[in-house]
Amino acid sequence: MSTIRVGHLYPDYLNIYADRGNIAVLTRRAAWRGHELEVAPLGMRDPVTPGEHDLYYVGGGQDREQLLVAEDLVRKSEPLHEAVRGGAAVLAVCGGYQLLGRGYRGFHGEDMPGIGLLPLDTVAGERRMIGDVLIECELDPGEKRTVAGFENHAGRTRLDPGAEPLGRVLAGFGNDGEGGFEGCRAGRVIGTYLHGPLLPRNAWLADWLLAQALAHRLGTDESPALEPLPDELERSAHEVSAARARSRGGRFD
Ligand code: GLN
């Protein structure tokens, strides 16, 4: 039984579409396995100490909120890079995902610096990409799983050649509405446009993140296997969301 330590970046600024619900899912799924999730808010001017957290979480936000936190995030860049080199996991959603890249040019042309934890750039386009999304991921070789969620972004994200997307788009827009891929993954760092929040309808992904965080906590390369849970409700939530994405997909607005 371990304590999993989560650093929640800017909970007061980056939290739309109930992104905070992702933390609730992690807390409960850890507790069901006898682990405690200790969540520390990391706001403006709060220092990041490498090694202190097993998982960092950053939610989504509108351009205005992203502008407010971007400079501060750059001040946290070096310790965050060191934490990730030391094996910490990261989940970043939408606005947070964009700021994990090299930078984001917002809808009104504001240039926001990113921290380069993921090999990508984002520039806002004229029309927002909105709607239900379904993607197919293979985070562990040979294990194909789907992730369902909701996207609403003006940003078009371009991954560097050779970068690993989080998944392949089955329905919806994804990173840029044309390349057929969604999100980005670099080791234990995951960025995605999917809100809703993301984890209640994708319980397997919550477990994958918990396992990465536990591996950091235990100092192992291999992530520990988590005891399976019944997940009937979680599976239905996924199915409803996946079916909505398949029938409606995304639309420009
Ligand atoms: N402001 C960003 C965009 O519009 C991110 C939006 C979000 O987090 N939903 O692209």
mmCIF file of C-alpha atoms and ligand atoms in Angstrom:
data_model
loop_
_atom_site.group_PDB
_atom_site.id
_atom_site.type_symbol
_atom_site.label_atom_id
_atom_site.label_comp_id
_atom_site.label_asym_id
_atom_site.label_seq_id
_atom_site.Cartn_x
_atom_site.Cartn_y
_atom_site.Cartn_z
ATOM 1 C CA MET A 1 0.000 0.000 0.000
ATOM 2 C CA SER A 2 1.572 3.273 -1.071
ATOM 3 C CA THR A 3 0.865 6.966 -1.007
ATOM 4 C CA ILE A 4 0.773 8.315 -4.552
ATOM 5 C CA ARG A 5 1.696 11.991 -4.622
ATOM 6 C CA VAL A 6 0.030 14.152 -7.265
ATOM 7 C CA GLY A 7 1.045 17.710 -8.134
ATOM 8 C CA HIS A 8 -2.004 19.473 -9.583
ATOM 9 C CA LEU A 9 -0.779 22.437 -11.616
ATOM 10 C CA TYR A 10 -2.926 25.583 -11.555
ATOM 11 C CA PRO A 11 -6.204 24.063 -10.341
ATOM 12 C CA ASP A 12 -7.634 27.589 -9.945
ATOM 13 C CA TYR A 13 -6.951 28.552 -13.554
ATOM 14 C CA LEU A 14 -6.998 25.420 -15.694
ATOM 15 C CA ASN A 15 -10.207 23.550 -14.996
ATOM 16 C CA ILE A 16 -12.920 23.548 -17.633
ATOM 17 C CA TYR A 17 -15.336 20.764 -18.483
ATOM 18 C CA ALA A 18 -14.883 19.506 -14.920
ATOM 19 C CA ASP A 19 -11.278 18.516 -15.600
ATOM 20 C CA ARG A 20 -10.881 18.358 -11.826
ATOM 21 C CA GLY A 21 -13.031 15.196 -12.000
ATOM 22 C CA ASN A 22 -9.970 13.374 -13.341
ATOM 23 C CA ILE A 23 -8.374 13.729 -9.915
ATOM 24 C CA ALA A 24 -11.509 12.352 -8.246
ATOM 25 C CA VAL A 25 -11.295 9.230 -10.428
ATOM 26 C CA LEU A 26 -7.605 8.713 -9.664
ATOM 27 C CA THR A 27 -8.266 9.151 -5.939
ATOM 28 C CA ARG A 28 -11.068 6.612 -5.861
ATOM 29 C CA ARG A 29 -9.415 4.010 -8.071
ATOM 30 C CA ALA A 30 -6.240 4.243 -5.975
ATOM 31 C CA ALA A 31 -8.274 3.897 -2.748
ATOM 32 C CA TRP A 32 -10.101 0.815 -4.075
ATOM 33 C CA ARG A 33 -6.638 -0.802 -4.337
ATOM 34 C CA GLY A 34 -5.671 0.369 -0.857
ATOM 35 C CA HIS A 35 -3.459 3.278 -1.995
ATOM 36 C CA GLU A 36 -3.835 6.840 -0.870
ATOM 37 C CA LEU A 37 -3.670 9.720 -3.368
ATOM 38 C CA GLU A 38 -2.193 12.843 -1.853
ATOM 39 C CA VAL A 39 -2.972 15.845 -4.046
ATOM 40 C CA ALA A 40 -0.983 19.062 -3.729
ATOM 41 C CA PRO A 41 -2.111 22.142 -5.643
ATOM 42 C CA LEU A 42 0.806 23.802 -7.448
ATOM 43 C CA GLY A 43 -0.307 27.344 -8.186
ATOM 44 C CA MET A 44 1.426 30.548 -9.197
ATOM 45 C CA ARG A 45 4.882 30.904 -7.655
ATOM 46 C CA ASP A 46 4.634 27.521 -5.883
ATOM 47 C CA PRO A 47 7.929 25.718 -6.393
ATOM 48 C CA VAL A 48 8.171 22.328 -8.105
ATOM 49 C CA THR A 49 10.609 20.013 -6.358
ATOM 50 C CA PRO A 50 11.717 17.098 -8.560
ATOM 51 C CA GLY A 51 11.073 13.744 -6.920
ATOM 52 C CA GLU A 52 8.327 15.097 -4.674
ATOM 53 C CA HIS A 53 5.427 14.057 -6.927
ATOM 54 C CA ASP A 54 4.747 10.829 -8.791
ATOM 55 C CA LEU A 55 2.221 12.320 -11.200
ATOM 56 C CA TYR A 56 1.623 15.869 -12.412
ATOM 57 C CA TYR A 57 -1.751 16.917 -13.687
ATOM 58 C CA VAL A 58 -2.650 19.979 -15.700
ATOM 59 C CA GLY A 59 -6.163 20.661 -16.959
ATOM 60 C CA GLY A 60 -7.657 22.696 -19.787
ATOM 61 C CA GLY A 61 -8.493 26.350 -20.007
ATOM 62 C CA GLN A 62 -9.394 29.160 -22.301
ATOM 63 C CA ASP A 63 -6.698 31.279 -23.956
ATOM 64 C CA ARG A 64 -7.163 33.925 -21.246
ATOM 65 C CA GLU A 65 -6.311 31.497 -18.429
ATOM 66 C CA GLN A 66 -3.467 29.957 -20.420
ATOM 67 C CA LEU A 67 -1.953 33.434 -20.849
ATOM 68 C CA LEU A 68 -2.168 33.984 -17.104
ATOM 69 C CA VAL A 69 -0.214 30.828 -16.227
ATOM 70 C CA ALA A 70 2.194 30.471 -19.185
ATOM 71 C CA GLU A 71 5.029 32.621 -17.773
ATOM 72 C CA ASP A 72 4.819 30.963 -14.377
ATOM 73 C CA LEU A 73 4.867 27.521 -15.989
ATOM 74 C CA VAL A 74 8.080 28.463 -17.795
ATOM 75 C CA ARG A 75 9.612 29.218 -14.386
ATOM 76 C CA LYS A 76 8.663 25.660 -13.369
ATOM 77 C CA SER A 77 10.015 24.177 -16.615
ATOM 78 C CA GLU A 78 13.450 23.022 -15.460
ATOM 79 C CA PRO A 79 12.255 21.212 -12.299
ATOM 80 C CA LEU A 80 9.398 19.647 -14.278
ATOM 81 C CA HIS A 81 11.852 18.347 -16.889
ATOM 82 C CA GLU A 82 14.026 16.977 -14.101
ATOM 83 C CA ALA A 83 11.010 15.327 -12.460
ATOM 84 C CA VAL A 84 10.076 13.647 -15.754
ATOM 85 C CA ARG A 85 13.677 12.510 -16.331
ATOM 86 C CA GLY A 86 13.382 10.953 -12.881
ATOM 87 C CA GLY A 87 10.346 8.939 -14.000
ATOM 88 C CA ALA A 88 7.373 11.073 -12.888
ATOM 89 C CA ALA A 89 4.217 10.713 -14.995
ATOM 90 C CA VAL A 90 2.222 13.633 -16.450
ATOM 91 C CA LEU A 91 -1.333 13.984 -17.716
ATOM 92 C CA ALA A 92 -2.106 17.243 -19.515
ATOM 93 C CA VAL A 93 -5.501 18.087 -20.988
ATOM 94 C CA CYS A 94 -6.224 20.554 -23.811
ATOM 95 C CA GLY A 95 -4.959 23.994 -22.724
ATOM 96 C CA GLY A 96 -2.456 22.229 -20.453
ATOM 97 C CA TYR A 97 -1.459 19.912 -23.306
ATOM 98 C CA GLN A 98 -0.772 22.882 -25.585
ATOM 99 C CA LEU A 99 1.507 24.487 -22.970
ATOM 100 C CA LEU A 100 3.496 21.257 -22.625
ATOM 101 C CA GLY A 101 4.621 21.756 -26.220
ATOM 102 C CA ARG A 102 7.017 24.470 -27.349
ATOM 103 C CA GLY A 103 4.347 27.141 -27.472
ATOM 104 C CA TYR A 104 0.807 28.140 -28.334
ATOM 105 C CA ARG A 105 -0.283 31.061 -30.507
ATOM 106 C CA GLY A 106 -3.768 31.934 -29.299
ATOM 107 C CA PHE A 107 -6.799 33.030 -31.267
ATOM 108 C CA HIS A 108 -5.870 36.728 -30.990
ATOM 109 C CA GLY A 109 -2.253 36.104 -31.976
ATOM 110 C CA GLU A 110 -0.867 36.004 -28.428
ATOM 111 C CA ASP A 111 2.344 33.998 -28.349
ATOM 112 C CA MET A 112 2.499 31.872 -25.234
ATOM 113 C CA PRO A 113 5.659 30.033 -24.346
ATOM 114 C CA GLY A 114 5.462 26.318 -23.632
ATOM 115 C CA ILE A 115 7.886 24.123 -21.725
ATOM 116 C CA GLY A 116 8.842 21.629 -24.437
ATOM 117 C CA LEU A 117 8.044 18.478 -22.501
ATOM 118 C CA LEU A 118 6.278 17.242 -25.630
ATOM 119 C CA PRO A 119 7.666 17.668 -29.190
ATOM 120 C CA LEU A 120 4.924 19.811 -30.700
ATOM 121 C CA ASP A 121 3.683 23.313 -31.552
ATOM 122 C CA THR A 122 0.162 24.711 -31.511
ATOM 123 C CA VAL A 123 -1.411 27.602 -33.412
ATOM 124 C CA ALA A 124 -5.080 28.597 -33.111
ATOM 125 C CA GLY A 125 -7.122 28.456 -36.304
ATOM 126 C CA GLU A 126 -10.211 30.425 -37.280
ATOM 127 C CA ARG A 127 -12.787 27.813 -36.390
ATOM 128 C CA ARG A 128 -13.073 25.793 -33.217
ATOM 129 C CA MET A 129 -13.121 22.020 -33.361
ATOM 130 C CA ILE A 130 -15.931 20.858 -31.148
ATOM 131 C CA GLY A 131 -17.579 17.537 -30.444
ATOM 132 C CA ASP A 132 -17.303 13.984 -29.230
ATOM 133 C CA VAL A 133 -14.121 12.105 -30.035
ATOM 134 C CA LEU A 134 -13.088 8.494 -30.115
ATOM 135 C CA ILE A 135 -9.492 7.419 -30.528
ATOM 136 C CA GLU A 136 -7.611 4.136 -30.542
ATOM 137 C CA CYS A 137 -4.426 3.894 -28.471
ATOM 138 C CA GLU A 138 -1.731 1.315 -27.961
ATOM 139 C CA LEU A 139 0.193 2.492 -24.888
ATOM 140 C CA ASP A 140 1.422 -1.008 -24.152
ATOM 141 C CA PRO A 141 2.524 -2.973 -27.225
ATOM 142 C CA GLY A 142 -0.187 -5.319 -28.455
ATOM 143 C CA GLU A 143 -2.907 -3.799 -26.248
ATOM 144 C CA LYS A 144 -5.254 -1.685 -28.318
ATOM 145 C CA ARG A 145 -7.748 0.329 -26.258
ATOM 146 C CA THR A 146 -10.163 3.127 -27.079
ATOM 147 C CA VAL A 147 -10.457 6.495 -25.355
ATOM 148 C CA ALA A 148 -13.647 8.542 -25.619
ATOM 149 C CA GLY A 149 -14.080 12.188 -24.739
ATOM 150 C CA PHE A 150 -15.104 15.638 -25.831
ATOM 151 C CA GLU A 151 -12.985 18.251 -27.580
ATOM 152 C CA ASN A 152 -13.370 22.007 -27.949
ATOM 153 C CA HIS A 153 -10.293 23.800 -29.210
ATOM 154 C CA ALA A 154 -9.174 26.394 -31.690
ATOM 155 C CA GLY A 155 -5.578 25.186 -31.421
ATOM 156 C CA ARG A 156 -4.149 23.046 -34.202
ATOM 157 C CA THR A 157 -1.370 20.933 -32.785
ATOM 158 C CA ARG A 158 1.454 19.672 -35.002
ATOM 159 C CA LEU A 159 3.694 16.922 -33.709
ATOM 160 C CA ASP A 160 7.343 16.777 -34.782
ATOM 161 C CA PRO A 161 8.185 14.023 -37.273
ATOM 162 C CA GLY A 162 8.674 10.781 -35.383
ATOM 163 C CA ALA A 163 6.763 11.970 -32.297
ATOM 164 C CA GLU A 164 4.304 9.462 -30.861
ATOM 165 C CA PRO A 165 0.636 10.496 -30.895
ATOM 166 C CA LEU A 166 -1.570 9.286 -28.063
ATOM 167 C CA GLY A 167 -3.896 7.624 -30.534
ATOM 168 C CA ARG A 168 -5.449 7.374 -33.957
ATOM 169 C CA VAL A 169 -8.713 9.266 -34.495
ATOM 170 C CA LEU A 170 -11.718 7.004 -35.104
ATOM 171 C CA ALA A 171 -14.238 9.867 -34.867
ATOM 172 C CA GLY A 172 -13.795 13.594 -34.250
ATOM 173 C CA PHE A 173 -10.961 16.025 -35.064
ATOM 174 C CA GLY A 174 -7.956 15.275 -32.865
ATOM 175 C CA ASN A 175 -4.750 17.317 -32.968
ATOM 176 C CA ASP A 176 -5.375 19.345 -36.101
ATOM 177 C CA GLY A 177 -8.534 18.049 -37.745
ATOM 178 C CA GLU A 178 -6.674 16.553 -40.690
ATOM 179 C CA GLY A 179 -3.736 14.344 -39.731
ATOM 180 C CA GLY A 180 -5.841 11.590 -38.163
ATOM 181 C CA PHE A 181 -4.045 11.585 -34.819
ATOM 182 C CA GLU A 182 -4.850 12.786 -31.329
ATOM 183 C CA GLY A 183 -2.677 13.791 -28.405
ATOM 184 C CA CYS A 184 0.960 12.978 -27.789
ATOM 185 C CA ARG A 185 2.860 10.547 -25.625
ATOM 186 C CA ALA A 186 6.496 10.627 -24.571
ATOM 187 C CA GLY A 187 7.285 7.878 -22.078
ATOM 188 C CA ARG A 188 5.108 8.543 -19.038
ATOM 189 C CA VAL A 189 3.957 11.952 -20.308
ATOM 190 C CA ILE A 190 0.526 12.082 -21.929
ATOM 191 C CA GLY A 191 -1.125 15.102 -23.537
ATOM 192 C CA THR A 192 -4.627 15.043 -25.017
ATOM 193 C CA TYR A 193 -7.455 17.295 -26.161
ATOM 194 C CA LEU A 194 -10.051 15.068 -24.530
ATOM 195 C CA HIS A 195 -12.153 16.570 -21.748
ATOM 196 C CA GLY A 196 -15.379 15.563 -20.269
ATOM 197 C CA PRO A 197 -13.602 14.908 -17.877
ATOM 198 C CA LEU A 198 -11.403 12.288 -19.476
ATOM 199 C CA LEU A 199 -10.898 9.580 -16.871
ATOM 200 C CA PRO A 200 -14.444 8.692 -15.667
ATOM 201 C CA ARG A 201 -15.224 7.253 -19.115
ATOM 202 C CA ASN A 202 -11.794 5.762 -19.698
ATOM 203 C CA ALA A 203 -11.047 3.844 -16.525
ATOM 204 C CA TRP A 204 -8.229 1.831 -18.127
ATOM 205 C CA LEU A 205 -6.326 5.059 -18.809
ATOM 206 C CA ALA A 206 -6.738 6.129 -15.172
ATOM 207 C CA ASP A 207 -5.238 2.780 -14.153
ATOM 208 C CA TRP A 208 -2.408 3.140 -16.652
ATOM 209 C CA LEU A 209 -1.524 6.518 -15.104
ATOM 210 C CA LEU A 210 -1.782 5.154 -11.566
ATOM 211 C CA ALA A 211 0.527 2.297 -12.509
ATOM 212 C CA GLN A 212 3.093 4.756 -13.959
ATOM 213 C CA ALA A 213 2.867 6.891 -10.818
ATOM 214 C CA LEU A 214 3.317 3.821 -8.620
ATOM 215 C CA ALA A 215 6.354 2.761 -10.660
ATOM 216 C CA HIS A 216 7.873 6.179 -9.923
ATOM 217 C CA ARG A 217 6.959 5.877 -6.271
ATOM 218 C CA LEU A 218 8.549 2.432 -6.043
ATOM 219 C CA GLY A 219 11.509 3.405 -8.217
ATOM 220 C CA THR A 220 10.907 0.635 -10.764
ATOM 221 C CA ASP A 221 10.980 0.741 -14.574
ATOM 222 C CA GLU A 222 8.218 -1.802 -14.853
ATOM 223 C CA SER A 223 4.809 -0.532 -13.738
ATOM 224 C CA PRO A 224 3.012 -2.761 -11.216
ATOM 225 C CA ALA A 225 -0.165 -4.628 -12.228
ATOM 226 C CA LEU A 226 -3.257 -3.208 -10.515
ATOM 227 C CA GLU A 227 -5.959 -5.471 -9.255
ATOM 228 C CA PRO A 228 -8.908 -5.326 -11.727
ATOM 229 C CA LEU A 229 -12.151 -3.628 -10.635
ATOM 230 C CA PRO A 230 -15.724 -4.560 -11.690
ATOM 231 C CA ASP A 231 -16.098 -1.319 -13.737
ATOM 232 C CA GLU A 232 -19.614 -1.995 -15.010
ATOM 233 C CA LEU A 233 -20.681 1.638 -14.792
ATOM 234 C CA GLU A 234 -17.365 2.836 -16.131
ATOM 235 C CA ARG A 235 -17.689 0.536 -19.149
ATOM 236 C CA SER A 236 -21.199 1.828 -19.874
ATOM 237 C CA ALA A 237 -19.987 5.421 -19.570
ATOM 238 C CA HIS A 238 -17.301 4.600 -22.127
ATOM 239 C CA GLU A 239 -19.765 2.898 -24.456
ATOM 240 C CA VAL A 240 -22.281 5.759 -24.370
ATOM 241 C CA SER A 241 -19.558 8.262 -25.069
ATOM 242 C CA ALA A 242 -17.978 6.133 -27.810
ATOM 243 C CA ALA A 243 -21.337 5.602 -29.516
ATOM 244 C CA ARG A 244 -22.033 9.354 -29.432
ATOM 245 C CA ALA A 245 -18.674 10.040 -31.056
ATOM 246 C CA ARG A 246 -19.275 7.386 -33.718
ATOM 247 C CA SER A 247 -22.706 8.792 -34.589
ATOM 248 C CA ARG A 248 -22.009 12.513 -34.288
ATOM 249 C CA GLY A 249 -18.250 13.049 -34.448
ATOM 250 C CA GLY A 250 -17.032 16.626 -34.251
ATOM 251 C CA ARG A 251 -18.168 19.706 -36.093
ATOM 252 C CA PHE A 252 -16.517 23.049 -36.817
ATOM 253 C CA ASP A 253 -17.969 26.059 -35.099
HETATM 254 N N1 GLN B 1 -7.722 27.743 -25.421
HETATM 255 C C1 GLN B 1 -7.322 26.567 -26.099
HETATM 256 C C2 GLN B 1 -7.951 26.430 -27.470
HETATM 257 O O1 GLN B 1 -8.986 26.968 -27.734
HETATM 258 C C3 GLN B 1 -7.625 25.341 -25.228
HETATM 259 C C4 GLN B 1 -9.082 25.127 -24.995
HETATM 260 C C5 GLN B 1 -9.404 24.078 -24.005
HETATM 261 O O2 GLN B 1 -8.653 23.797 -23.040
HETATM 262 N N2 GLN B 1 -10.604 23.514 -24.144
HETATM 263 O O3 GLN B 1 -7.402 25.765 -28.338
#
